Amino acid sequence: MVSKNNEKITTNEHEHLTVGSPPSGWSFYLVLAAIVTTLGSSLPVGYNIGVINTPAANIQRFCNSSFLSRYGVQLDEASMNILWSSVVAIFIVGGCTGSILGSVLADKLGRKKATILTNLLSIAGAALFCTCRAANSVEMLVLGRLLVGLSGGLTTSIVPMYLTELSPAGLTGTMGAACPVGVNVGVLVGQVMGLDFLLGGVNDWPYLLSAFVVLVIICLPILFILPESPKYLYVVKKRENEALNELHRLRGVSPSALVEDVESLKEEGRAGSGGWGMCRALRSPRLRLPLMLVCALQAGQQTSGINAVFYYSQTIFENAGATARVAAYATVACGAVNVCTALGLARVLPTAGRRPLLLASTAAAAVLLTALAASIAAMNYVWWMSYVCMSAVVAYVFVYGLGLGPIPYFIASEIFEVAPRGAGMAWGSLANWGGNFLVGMCFPSLRAAIGPACFLIFAGTTAALFCFVKLYFPETRGKSPTQVTELCARGLASRPLLGLPVDQA
């Protein structure tokens, strides 16, 4: 009788845990984590990237007025350019700093608490944006840009890692793509919110810069109820019982259905544990090729010239006969293409290989950048070249979103084991922000010196990335991070494409 009662209780508990669970590895907490981190953490990063150009003239007038009233200094054009460059660049400095801190905070605080910290920094930055004009303080504006940049660097370093560690093996690509989707949506939202009929008015710029905070405030309380990464608890902190409890809560199924997840935890636990700082990862011969791959992809994402293409796009559309307003809408439409491609890719990633997507994306991007350089140069001499330019811009944005845009954000989570993953993500994020800084600093000078030929430089770096990926990037789909690390363990002497173990490579 007791045995039957126990069996009945166990059956009822299993039904309670599994009823209503989404299929194919999805669960309530997994979906909630993807939505909350995308809207509350990743989207603000893209928003702060895309929003700053639209109100530039209005903010510069405020800066000039503030310096005149507070310091009695009238800023000339050169001084204003320096100040404005500082306002723009301090965001990237914050991003680089956040990338470096991401490794430490992810291991010390945990993935979830570190994500909460990024949201708090975003709120602080938005508060400074909203009040800087009332306080007549340029310093508050610059500090706000620094804080949202710091939040952005932490987000790109921590959030993809957190989401992929929460997901089952078959969904790591989809969950990893949530962060770049959020960034792309944020860039688009920033562009749209800056239109004249929304928050593009002369006096609206403080509200435009801080509008993203509404989503952050909504999502922040929900972060507290999300599970911590079971892999972080099991491998880094060695809190095995707590890790299994969080895994049980995350999956929403009975313990008997968690055999595969538990085996994955044990495999990564045997591979090694804590103490992996960025310097140790850099010194490890075993991680040399994984680090090179992650940093090359993250930096290459920026040196492919995506921001330069968006910068030129409005001029291209205007030269094709569009009015300034229509050209602005067309540029927003390009951003929409980028978002739609990323969303479509998120559905494809569970069944698509990362390697063919990256190879196709980088090869096509290099060709289209070359075509863009040639067509811009010929635009004033051949009337139909304007349409070639427009086609090249839209096609480039599309192929960028197929692989080069989203995959570098999360690929470190599929290459690095749990213990050194924080350091690998930090190095990748730093390479991404560093590439952003390099392009931002060099592009204006290159554009002034060589004009559209600067796109040939972007084409060359993208072609070089294609060659490196073709030679050394192994397919990660269907492999554990331990298997991928083993394939790359001999650095440039590895033969990861042959799929041979280290002792046979």
Short mmCIF file of C-alpha atoms in Angstrom, two decimals:
data_model
loop_
_atom_site.label_atom_id
_atom_site.label_comp_id
_atom_site.label_asym_id
_atom_site.label_seq_id
_atom_site.Cartn_x
_atom_site.Cartn_y
_atom_site.Cartn_z
CA MET A 1 0.00 0.00 0.00
CA VAL A 2 2.81 2.39 0.87
CA SER A 3 4.63 1.51 -2.33
CA LYS A 4 1.53 2.29 -4.40
CA ASN A 5 1.02 5.61 -2.64
CA ASN A 6 4.65 6.58 -3.24
CA GLU A 7 4.33 5.60 -6.88
CA LYS A 8 1.18 7.71 -7.16
CA ILE A 9 2.87 10.72 -5.53
CA THR A 10 5.86 10.40 -7.86
CA THR A 11 3.59 10.15 -10.89
CA ASN A 12 1.58 13.19 -9.83
CA GLU A 13 4.77 15.20 -9.23
CA HIS A 14 6.10 14.25 -12.68
CA GLU A 15 2.81 15.30 -14.29
CA HIS A 16 2.84 18.59 -12.40
CA LEU A 17 6.39 19.38 -13.52
CA THR A 18 5.94 18.41 -17.15
CA VAL A 19 2.42 19.57 -17.91
CA GLY A 20 2.39 22.63 -20.10
CA SER A 21 6.18 22.55 -20.68
CA PRO A 22 7.09 23.87 -24.12
CA PRO A 23 8.55 21.22 -26.46
CA SER A 24 12.09 20.76 -27.69
CA GLY A 25 13.87 21.84 -24.51
CA TRP A 26 12.05 25.12 -24.02
CA SER A 27 10.75 25.87 -20.53
CA PHE A 28 9.07 28.77 -18.80
CA TYR A 29 12.23 30.09 -17.14
CA LEU A 30 14.32 29.63 -20.30
CA VAL A 31 11.87 31.66 -22.39
CA LEU A 32 11.58 34.26 -19.61
CA ALA A 33 15.38 34.60 -19.38
CA ALA A 34 15.66 35.12 -23.15
CA ILE A 35 12.94 37.80 -23.20
CA VAL A 36 14.06 39.68 -20.08
CA THR A 37 17.77 39.83 -20.93
CA THR A 38 17.06 40.72 -24.57
CA LEU A 39 14.73 43.60 -23.73
CA GLY A 40 16.32 44.80 -20.50
CA SER A 41 20.04 44.24 -21.15
CA SER A 42 20.88 43.74 -24.84
CA LEU A 43 18.42 46.17 -26.40
CA PRO A 44 19.78 49.16 -24.40
CA VAL A 45 23.28 48.43 -25.75
CA GLY A 46 22.09 48.77 -29.34
CA TYR A 47 19.89 51.72 -28.45
CA ASN A 48 22.85 53.68 -27.07
CA ILE A 49 24.86 52.84 -30.20
CA GLY A 50 22.15 53.93 -32.63
CA VAL A 51 20.64 56.93 -30.88
CA ILE A 52 23.57 59.33 -30.54
CA ASN A 53 23.91 60.57 -34.15
CA THR A 54 20.39 61.95 -34.61
CA PRO A 55 20.44 64.59 -31.81
CA ALA A 56 24.12 65.47 -32.31
CA ALA A 57 23.53 69.08 -33.43
CA ASN A 58 21.11 69.78 -30.56
CA ILE A 59 23.44 68.28 -27.96
CA GLN A 60 26.37 70.27 -29.33
CA ARG A 61 24.37 73.48 -28.94
CA PHE A 62 23.67 72.54 -25.33
CA CYS A 63 27.38 71.85 -24.71
CA ASN A 64 28.35 75.22 -26.15
CA SER A 65 25.70 77.03 -24.08
CA SER A 66 26.75 75.20 -20.91
CA PHE A 67 30.43 76.04 -21.31
CA LEU A 68 29.57 79.66 -22.05
CA SER A 69 27.30 80.12 -19.02
CA ARG A 70 29.42 78.17 -16.53
CA TYR A 71 32.98 78.84 -17.63
CA GLY A 72 32.66 81.89 -19.90
CA VAL A 73 34.19 79.89 -22.76
CA GLN A 74 32.86 80.00 -26.32
CA LEU A 75 33.76 76.71 -28.00
CA ASP A 76 35.12 77.07 -31.53
CA GLU A 77 34.63 74.37 -34.16
CA ALA A 78 37.85 72.52 -33.30
CA SER A 79 37.09 72.50 -29.57
CA MET A 80 33.54 71.34 -30.20
CA ASN A 81 34.79 68.50 -32.40
CA ILE A 82 37.13 67.38 -29.62
CA LEU A 83 34.35 67.57 -27.04
CA TRP A 84 31.89 65.72 -29.23
CA SER A 85 34.47 63.05 -30.04
CA SER A 86 34.89 62.59 -26.29
CA VAL A 87 31.14 62.21 -25.78
CA VAL A 88 31.02 59.54 -28.50
CA ALA A 89 34.29 57.78 -27.64
CA ILE A 90 33.72 57.59 -23.86
CA PHE A 91 30.92 55.11 -24.58
CA ILE A 92 33.41 52.79 -26.28
CA VAL A 93 35.96 53.31 -23.47
CA GLY A 94 33.24 52.19 -21.05
CA GLY A 95 32.52 49.20 -23.28
CA CYS A 96 36.18 48.11 -23.28
CA THR A 97 36.37 48.53 -19.51
CA GLY A 98 33.16 46.54 -19.01
CA SER A 99 34.51 43.76 -21.22
CA ILE A 100 37.60 43.43 -19.01
CA LEU A 101 35.54 43.47 -15.82
CA GLY A 102 33.03 40.99 -17.24
CA SER A 103 35.25 37.97 -16.63
CA VAL A 104 35.86 38.89 -12.99
CA LEU A 105 32.26 39.81 -12.17
CA ALA A 106 30.78 36.78 -13.94
CA ASP A 107 32.90 34.46 -11.78
CA LYS A 108 32.72 36.43 -8.53
CA LEU A 109 29.07 37.49 -8.50
CA GLY A 110 27.63 34.84 -10.79
CA ARG A 111 26.09 35.23 -14.22
CA LYS A 112 22.68 36.40 -12.96
CA LYS A 113 23.90 38.95 -10.38
CA ALA A 114 26.39 40.37 -12.88
CA THR A 115 23.52 40.82 -15.36
CA ILE A 116 21.53 42.64 -12.67
CA LEU A 117 24.51 44.96 -12.18
CA THR A 118 24.49 45.86 -15.88
CA ASN A 119 20.87 46.95 -15.58
CA LEU A 120 21.61 49.11 -12.54
CA LEU A 121 24.40 50.85 -14.46
CA SER A 122 22.01 51.47 -17.36
CA ILE A 123 19.47 53.06 -15.02
CA ALA A 124 22.15 55.31 -13.50
CA GLY A 125 23.27 56.41 -16.98
CA ALA A 126 19.70 57.14 -18.07
CA ALA A 127 19.11 59.22 -14.92
CA LEU A 128 22.15 61.35 -15.80
CA PHE A 129 20.93 61.81 -19.39
CA CYS A 130 17.50 62.87 -18.23
CA THR A 131 18.78 65.46 -15.74
CA CYS A 132 21.97 66.81 -17.34
CA ARG A 133 20.22 69.62 -19.23
CA ALA A 134 18.32 70.76 -16.13
CA ALA A 135 21.63 70.74 -14.21
CA ASN A 136 23.37 72.50 -17.13
CA SER A 137 26.15 69.91 -16.84
CA VAL A 138 28.11 68.49 -19.76
CA GLU A 139 30.02 66.40 -17.23
CA MET A 140 26.81 64.52 -16.32
CA LEU A 141 26.25 63.79 -20.02
CA VAL A 142 29.78 62.38 -20.40
CA LEU A 143 29.48 60.35 -17.18
CA GLY A 144 26.15 58.95 -18.38
CA ARG A 145 27.75 57.84 -21.64
CA LEU A 146 30.55 56.19 -19.67
CA LEU A 147 28.08 54.28 -17.47
CA VAL A 148 25.94 53.00 -20.34
CA GLY A 149 29.15 52.02 -22.16
CA LEU A 150 30.32 50.14 -19.08
CA SER A 151 26.94 48.43 -18.93
CA GLY A 152 27.22 47.58 -22.63
CA GLY A 153 30.65 46.00 -22.26
CA LEU A 154 29.46 43.90 -19.33
CA THR A 155 26.34 42.88 -21.23
CA THR A 156 28.13 41.65 -24.35
CA SER A 157 30.59 39.77 -22.16
CA ILE A 158 28.12 38.19 -19.72
CA VAL A 159 24.62 37.88 -21.20
CA PRO A 160 25.41 35.52 -24.14
CA MET A 161 27.35 33.31 -21.71
CA TYR A 162 24.49 33.30 -19.20
CA LEU A 163 21.87 32.41 -21.82
CA THR A 164 23.89 29.62 -23.47
CA GLU A 165 24.68 28.10 -20.08
CA LEU A 166 20.97 28.05 -19.24
CA SER A 167 20.00 26.39 -22.51
CA PRO A 168 20.08 22.68 -23.41
CA ALA A 169 22.59 21.63 -26.04
CA GLY A 170 20.17 21.89 -28.95
CA LEU A 171 19.22 25.49 -28.19
CA THR A 172 22.59 27.14 -27.48
CA GLY A 173 22.64 28.81 -30.89
CA THR A 174 19.13 30.21 -30.58
CA MET A 175 19.71 31.45 -27.03
CA GLY A 176 23.12 32.85 -27.94
CA ALA A 177 21.55 34.77 -30.82
CA ALA A 178 19.14 36.50 -28.42
CA CYS A 179 21.82 39.03 -27.42
CA PRO A 180 22.73 40.20 -30.95
CA VAL A 181 19.03 40.27 -31.87
CA GLY A 182 18.48 42.59 -28.90
CA VAL A 183 21.41 44.80 -29.93
CA ASN A 184 20.12 45.02 -33.53
CA VAL A 185 16.60 45.83 -32.37
CA GLY A 186 18.03 48.46 -30.04
CA VAL A 187 19.92 50.18 -32.88
CA LEU A 188 16.73 50.22 -34.94
CA VAL A 189 14.62 51.54 -32.04
CA GLY A 190 17.20 54.28 -31.43
CA GLN A 191 17.00 55.34 -35.08
CA VAL A 192 13.20 55.30 -35.09
CA MET A 193 12.85 57.20 -31.81
CA GLY A 194 15.08 59.94 -33.24
CA LEU A 195 12.68 60.71 -36.08
CA ASP A 196 11.15 64.19 -36.03
CA PHE A 197 7.63 63.15 -35.10
CA LEU A 198 8.76 61.12 -32.07
CA LEU A 199 11.66 62.36 -29.93
CA GLY A 200 13.70 64.12 -32.62
CA GLY A 201 12.62 67.61 -31.59
CA VAL A 202 15.11 70.30 -30.63
CA ASN A 203 14.33 70.08 -26.91
CA ASP A 204 13.65 66.35 -26.69
CA TRP A 205 17.19 64.98 -26.72
CA PRO A 206 17.46 64.24 -22.94
CA TYR A 207 14.33 62.10 -23.19
CA LEU A 208 15.56 60.51 -26.42
CA LEU A 209 18.85 59.46 -24.81
CA SER A 210 17.14 58.04 -21.72
CA ALA A 211 13.99 56.44 -23.23
CA PHE A 212 15.49 52.93 -23.08
CA VAL A 213 15.31 52.99 -19.26
CA VAL A 214 11.58 52.14 -19.33
CA LEU A 215 12.36 48.61 -20.51
CA VAL A 216 15.25 48.26 -18.07
CA ILE A 217 13.07 49.19 -15.10
CA ILE A 218 10.35 46.75 -16.19
CA CYS A 219 12.79 43.87 -16.68
CA LEU A 220 15.01 44.40 -13.63
CA PRO A 221 12.66 42.91 -10.98
CA ILE A 222 12.10 39.82 -13.14
CA LEU A 223 15.86 39.14 -13.26
CA PHE A 224 15.81 38.43 -9.53
CA ILE A 225 13.52 35.40 -9.96
CA LEU A 226 15.52 33.81 -12.80
CA PRO A 227 17.70 30.77 -12.02
CA GLU A 228 21.46 31.12 -11.73
CA SER A 229 23.49 29.23 -14.33
CA PRO A 230 23.70 25.59 -13.15
CA LYS A 231 27.01 25.19 -15.00
CA TYR A 232 28.49 28.16 -13.14
CA LEU A 233 27.35 26.76 -9.78
CA TYR A 234 28.54 23.23 -10.56
CA VAL A 235 31.87 23.89 -12.28
CA VAL A 236 33.08 27.26 -10.96
CA LYS A 237 31.61 27.31 -7.44
CA LYS A 238 31.46 23.52 -6.85
CA ARG A 239 28.00 23.88 -5.28
CA GLU A 240 26.66 20.69 -6.81
CA ASN A 241 23.35 20.36 -4.91
CA GLU A 242 22.44 23.99 -5.57
CA ALA A 243 23.34 23.54 -9.24
CA LEU A 244 21.06 20.50 -9.54
CA ASN A 245 18.22 22.33 -7.81
CA GLU A 246 18.55 25.29 -10.19
CA LEU A 247 18.70 22.90 -13.14
CA HIS A 248 15.54 21.17 -11.92
CA ARG A 249 13.76 24.55 -11.57
CA LEU A 250 15.04 25.76 -14.94
CA ARG A 251 14.01 22.73 -16.99
CA GLY A 252 10.66 22.23 -15.24
CA VAL A 253 10.81 18.45 -15.61
CA SER A 254 11.29 15.54 -13.24
CA PRO A 255 14.85 14.67 -12.13
CA SER A 256 14.74 11.47 -14.19
CA ALA A 257 14.51 13.61 -17.34
CA LEU A 258 17.69 15.52 -16.51
CA VAL A 259 20.18 12.70 -17.12
CA GLU A 260 21.69 14.32 -20.23
CA ASP A 261 22.03 17.72 -18.52
CA VAL A 262 23.63 16.19 -15.43
CA GLU A 263 26.11 14.26 -17.57
CA SER A 264 27.00 17.50 -19.36
CA LEU A 265 27.64 19.16 -15.99
CA LYS A 266 29.87 16.29 -14.90
CA GLU A 267 31.80 16.34 -18.19
CA GLU A 268 32.55 20.05 -17.88
CA GLY A 269 33.29 19.65 -14.18
CA ARG A 270 35.95 17.04 -14.99
CA ALA A 271 37.47 19.38 -17.59
CA GLY A 272 38.53 21.89 -14.92
CA SER A 273 37.30 24.59 -12.57
CA GLY A 274 37.87 28.16 -11.30
CA GLY A 275 40.85 30.45 -11.28
CA TRP A 276 40.73 31.39 -14.97
CA GLY A 277 41.52 35.07 -15.30
CA MET A 278 42.10 36.78 -18.63
CA CYS A 279 45.88 36.61 -18.25
CA ARG A 280 45.88 32.89 -17.49
CA ALA A 281 43.68 32.24 -20.52
CA LEU A 282 46.06 34.25 -22.69
CA ARG A 283 49.07 32.23 -21.46
CA SER A 284 47.45 28.83 -21.97
CA PRO A 285 48.72 27.11 -25.16
CA ARG A 286 45.58 24.98 -25.16
CA LEU A 287 43.36 28.06 -25.45
CA ARG A 288 45.52 29.94 -27.95
CA LEU A 289 43.56 29.04 -31.09
CA PRO A 290 40.12 29.35 -29.41
CA LEU A 291 41.09 32.85 -28.24
CA MET A 292 42.35 33.79 -31.71
CA LEU A 293 39.13 32.57 -33.30
CA VAL A 294 36.86 34.38 -30.86
CA CYS A 295 38.82 37.65 -30.98
CA ALA A 296 39.16 37.56 -34.77
CA LEU A 297 35.42 37.04 -35.19
CA GLN A 298 34.47 39.70 -32.65
CA ALA A 299 36.91 42.29 -34.02
CA GLY A 300 36.08 41.29 -37.61
CA GLN A 301 32.43 41.96 -36.95
CA GLN A 302 33.36 45.63 -36.47
CA THR A 303 36.18 45.94 -39.02
CA SER A 304 33.80 44.65 -41.69
CA GLY A 305 32.62 48.27 -41.73
CA ILE A 306 28.97 47.83 -40.78
CA ASN A 307 28.86 51.19 -38.99
CA ALA A 308 30.59 52.90 -41.91
CA VAL A 309 28.02 51.43 -44.31
CA PHE A 310 25.20 52.81 -42.18
CA TYR A 311 27.00 56.15 -42.04
CA TYR A 312 27.23 56.32 -45.85
CA SER A 313 23.76 54.92 -46.48
CA GLN A 314 21.86 58.20 -46.10
CA THR A 315 24.22 59.97 -48.54
CA ILE A 316 23.81 57.12 -51.01
CA PHE A 317 20.03 57.30 -50.86
CA GLU A 318 20.07 61.09 -51.23
CA ASN A 319 22.33 60.85 -54.29
CA ALA A 320 19.85 58.40 -55.78
CA GLY A 321 17.25 61.17 -55.71
CA ALA A 322 15.62 60.69 -52.33
CA THR A 323 14.86 63.65 -50.08
CA ALA A 324 16.68 63.90 -46.75
CA ARG A 325 13.60 62.62 -44.90
CA VAL A 326 13.05 59.69 -47.29
CA ALA A 327 16.77 58.86 -47.09
CA ALA A 328 16.50 58.80 -43.28
CA TYR A 329 13.55 56.40 -43.55
CA ALA A 330 15.51 54.24 -46.00
CA THR A 331 18.39 54.04 -43.52
CA VAL A 332 15.93 52.94 -40.84
CA ALA A 333 14.63 50.34 -43.31
CA CYS A 334 18.18 48.97 -43.62
CA GLY A 335 18.20 48.61 -39.85
CA ALA A 336 14.91 46.75 -40.11
CA VAL A 337 16.47 44.37 -42.67
CA ASN A 338 19.27 43.70 -40.19
CA VAL A 339 16.77 42.92 -37.41
CA CYS A 340 14.60 40.68 -39.59
CA THR A 341 17.65 38.73 -40.78
CA ALA A 342 18.80 38.22 -37.18
CA LEU A 343 15.33 37.04 -36.15
CA GLY A 344 15.21 34.63 -39.06
CA LEU A 345 18.67 33.33 -38.22
CA ALA A 346 17.59 32.60 -34.63
CA ARG A 347 15.09 30.10 -36.06
CA VAL A 348 17.69 28.54 -38.35
CA LEU A 349 20.56 28.17 -35.87
CA PRO A 350 19.32 25.01 -34.09
CA THR A 351 19.74 23.08 -37.35
CA ALA A 352 22.33 25.15 -39.25
CA GLY A 353 26.09 24.85 -38.94
CA ARG A 354 27.97 27.90 -37.70
CA ARG A 355 30.88 27.34 -40.09
CA PRO A 356 28.95 27.49 -43.41
CA LEU A 357 26.99 30.52 -42.22
CA LEU A 358 30.18 32.38 -41.28
CA LEU A 359 31.96 31.46 -44.50
CA ALA A 360 29.02 32.50 -46.68
CA SER A 361 28.51 35.72 -44.73
CA THR A 362 32.15 36.86 -44.76
CA ALA A 363 32.73 35.95 -48.43
CA ALA A 364 29.59 37.74 -49.60
CA ALA A 365 30.32 40.76 -47.38
CA ALA A 366 33.83 41.12 -48.85
CA VAL A 367 32.46 41.01 -52.41
CA LEU A 368 29.68 43.50 -51.67
CA LEU A 369 32.04 45.93 -49.91
CA THR A 370 34.24 45.90 -53.01
CA ALA A 371 31.20 46.53 -55.20
CA LEU A 372 30.12 49.35 -52.88
CA ALA A 373 33.52 51.06 -53.12
CA ALA A 374 33.49 50.86 -56.90
CA SER A 375 29.90 52.03 -57.31
CA ILE A 376 30.30 55.00 -54.93
CA ALA A 377 33.39 56.10 -56.87
CA ALA A 378 31.46 55.90 -60.15
CA MET A 379 28.20 57.35 -58.84
CA ASN A 380 28.85 60.86 -60.15
CA TYR A 381 29.74 59.60 -63.63
CA VAL A 382 27.22 56.81 -64.33
CA TRP A 383 23.61 57.61 -63.43
CA TRP A 384 22.54 54.05 -62.61
CA MET A 385 25.42 53.49 -60.20
CA SER A 386 23.31 55.06 -57.43
CA TYR A 387 20.96 52.11 -57.69
CA VAL A 388 23.89 49.70 -57.64
CA CYS A 389 25.01 51.44 -54.43
CA MET A 390 21.60 51.09 -52.83
CA SER A 391 21.40 47.43 -53.81
CA ALA A 392 24.90 46.81 -52.43
CA VAL A 393 24.01 48.48 -49.11
CA VAL A 394 20.82 46.45 -48.61
CA ALA A 395 22.48 43.20 -49.73
CA TYR A 396 25.46 43.83 -47.45
CA VAL A 397 23.22 44.44 -44.44
CA PHE A 398 21.39 41.20 -45.25
CA VAL A 399 24.49 38.98 -45.57
CA TYR A 400 26.04 40.61 -42.49
CA GLY A 401 23.00 39.52 -40.49
CA LEU A 402 23.31 35.93 -41.74
CA GLY A 403 26.45 35.17 -39.75
CA LEU A 404 29.02 37.91 -39.28
CA GLY A 405 26.64 39.97 -37.15
CA PRO A 406 25.12 37.53 -34.64
CA ILE A 407 27.42 34.47 -34.41
CA PRO A 408 30.54 36.18 -32.95
CA TYR A 409 28.52 37.31 -29.92
CA PHE A 410 27.90 33.79 -28.63
CA ILE A 411 30.49 31.59 -30.31
CA ALA A 412 32.84 31.75 -27.30
CA SER A 413 30.19 29.89 -25.27
CA GLU A 414 30.37 27.02 -27.75
CA ILE A 415 34.18 26.97 -27.92
CA PHE A 416 35.27 27.49 -24.30
CA GLU A 417 34.57 25.15 -21.41
CA VAL A 418 32.76 26.61 -18.40
CA ALA A 419 35.85 27.36 -16.28
CA PRO A 420 37.71 29.60 -18.79
CA ARG A 421 34.50 30.75 -20.51
CA GLY A 422 34.29 34.03 -18.61
CA ALA A 423 37.83 34.93 -19.68
CA GLY A 424 37.16 33.89 -23.28
CA MET A 425 33.95 35.93 -23.44
CA ALA A 426 35.77 38.92 -21.92
CA TRP A 427 38.58 38.78 -24.51
CA GLY A 428 36.02 38.48 -27.31
CA SER A 429 33.95 41.39 -26.02
CA LEU A 430 37.10 43.50 -25.62
CA ALA A 431 38.09 42.71 -29.23
CA ASN A 432 34.62 43.75 -30.39
CA TRP A 433 34.67 47.08 -28.57
CA GLY A 434 38.30 47.62 -29.57
CA GLY A 435 37.36 47.07 -33.22
CA ASN A 436 34.49 49.50 -32.81
CA PHE A 437 36.86 52.09 -31.34
CA LEU A 438 39.43 51.55 -34.12
CA VAL A 439 36.87 51.99 -36.89
CA GLY A 440 35.29 54.98 -35.15
CA MET A 441 38.65 56.73 -34.82
CA CYS A 442 40.05 55.86 -38.26
CA PHE A 443 36.99 55.99 -40.52
CA PRO A 444 36.55 59.80 -40.62
CA SER A 445 40.23 60.28 -41.50
CA LEU A 446 40.17 57.47 -44.06
CA ARG A 447 37.00 58.83 -45.62
CA ALA A 448 38.56 62.29 -45.93
CA ALA A 449 41.83 60.93 -47.31
CA ILE A 450 40.76 58.23 -49.77
CA GLY A 451 36.97 58.55 -50.01
CA PRO A 452 35.01 55.42 -50.96
CA ALA A 453 38.26 53.44 -51.32
CA CYS A 454 38.11 53.04 -47.53
CA PHE A 455 35.54 50.30 -48.14
CA LEU A 456 38.29 48.31 -49.90
CA ILE A 457 40.13 48.21 -46.56
CA PHE A 458 37.01 46.80 -44.91
CA ALA A 459 36.69 44.31 -47.77
CA GLY A 460 40.32 43.25 -47.29
CA THR A 461 39.97 42.66 -43.54
CA THR A 462 36.75 40.71 -44.11
CA ALA A 463 38.42 38.58 -46.80
CA ALA A 464 41.30 37.87 -44.38
CA LEU A 465 38.76 36.80 -41.76
CA PHE A 466 37.17 34.47 -44.32
CA CYS A 467 40.54 32.78 -44.93
CA PHE A 468 41.20 32.38 -41.20
CA VAL A 469 37.75 30.91 -40.58
CA LYS A 470 38.11 28.54 -43.54
CA LEU A 471 41.43 27.22 -42.27
CA TYR A 472 40.85 26.96 -38.52
CA PHE A 473 37.23 27.31 -37.47
CA PRO A 474 35.66 23.94 -36.59
CA GLU A 475 31.95 23.29 -36.73
CA THR A 476 30.67 23.72 -33.17
CA ARG A 477 27.07 22.59 -33.65
CA GLY A 478 26.58 19.12 -32.23
CA LYS A 479 29.85 19.22 -30.26
CA SER A 480 30.45 19.96 -26.60
CA PRO A 481 32.86 22.80 -25.70
CA THR A 482 35.26 20.16 -24.38
CA GLN A 483 35.33 18.44 -27.78
CA VAL A 484 35.85 21.76 -29.60
CA THR A 485 38.66 22.77 -27.24
CA GLU A 486 40.38 19.44 -27.85
CA LEU A 487 40.22 19.99 -31.61
CA CYS A 488 41.93 23.37 -31.22
CA ALA A 489 44.34 22.46 -28.40
CA ARG A 490 47.56 22.66 -30.48
CA GLY A 491 47.11 26.24 -31.59
CA LEU A 492 47.87 26.95 -35.24
CA ALA A 493 49.29 23.42 -35.53
CA SER A 494 45.80 22.04 -34.87
CA ARG A 495 43.76 20.41 -37.59
CA PRO A 496 40.26 21.16 -36.30
CA LEU A 497 38.59 20.53 -39.67
CA LEU A 498 39.80 16.94 -39.70
CA GLY A 499 38.08 16.28 -36.36
CA LEU A 500 41.18 14.48 -35.02
CA PRO A 501 42.02 14.23 -31.32
CA VAL A 502 45.02 16.18 -30.05
CA ASP A 503 47.42 13.24 -30.10
CA GLN A 504 46.57 12.46 -33.73
CA ALA A 505 46.26 15.94 -35.18
#
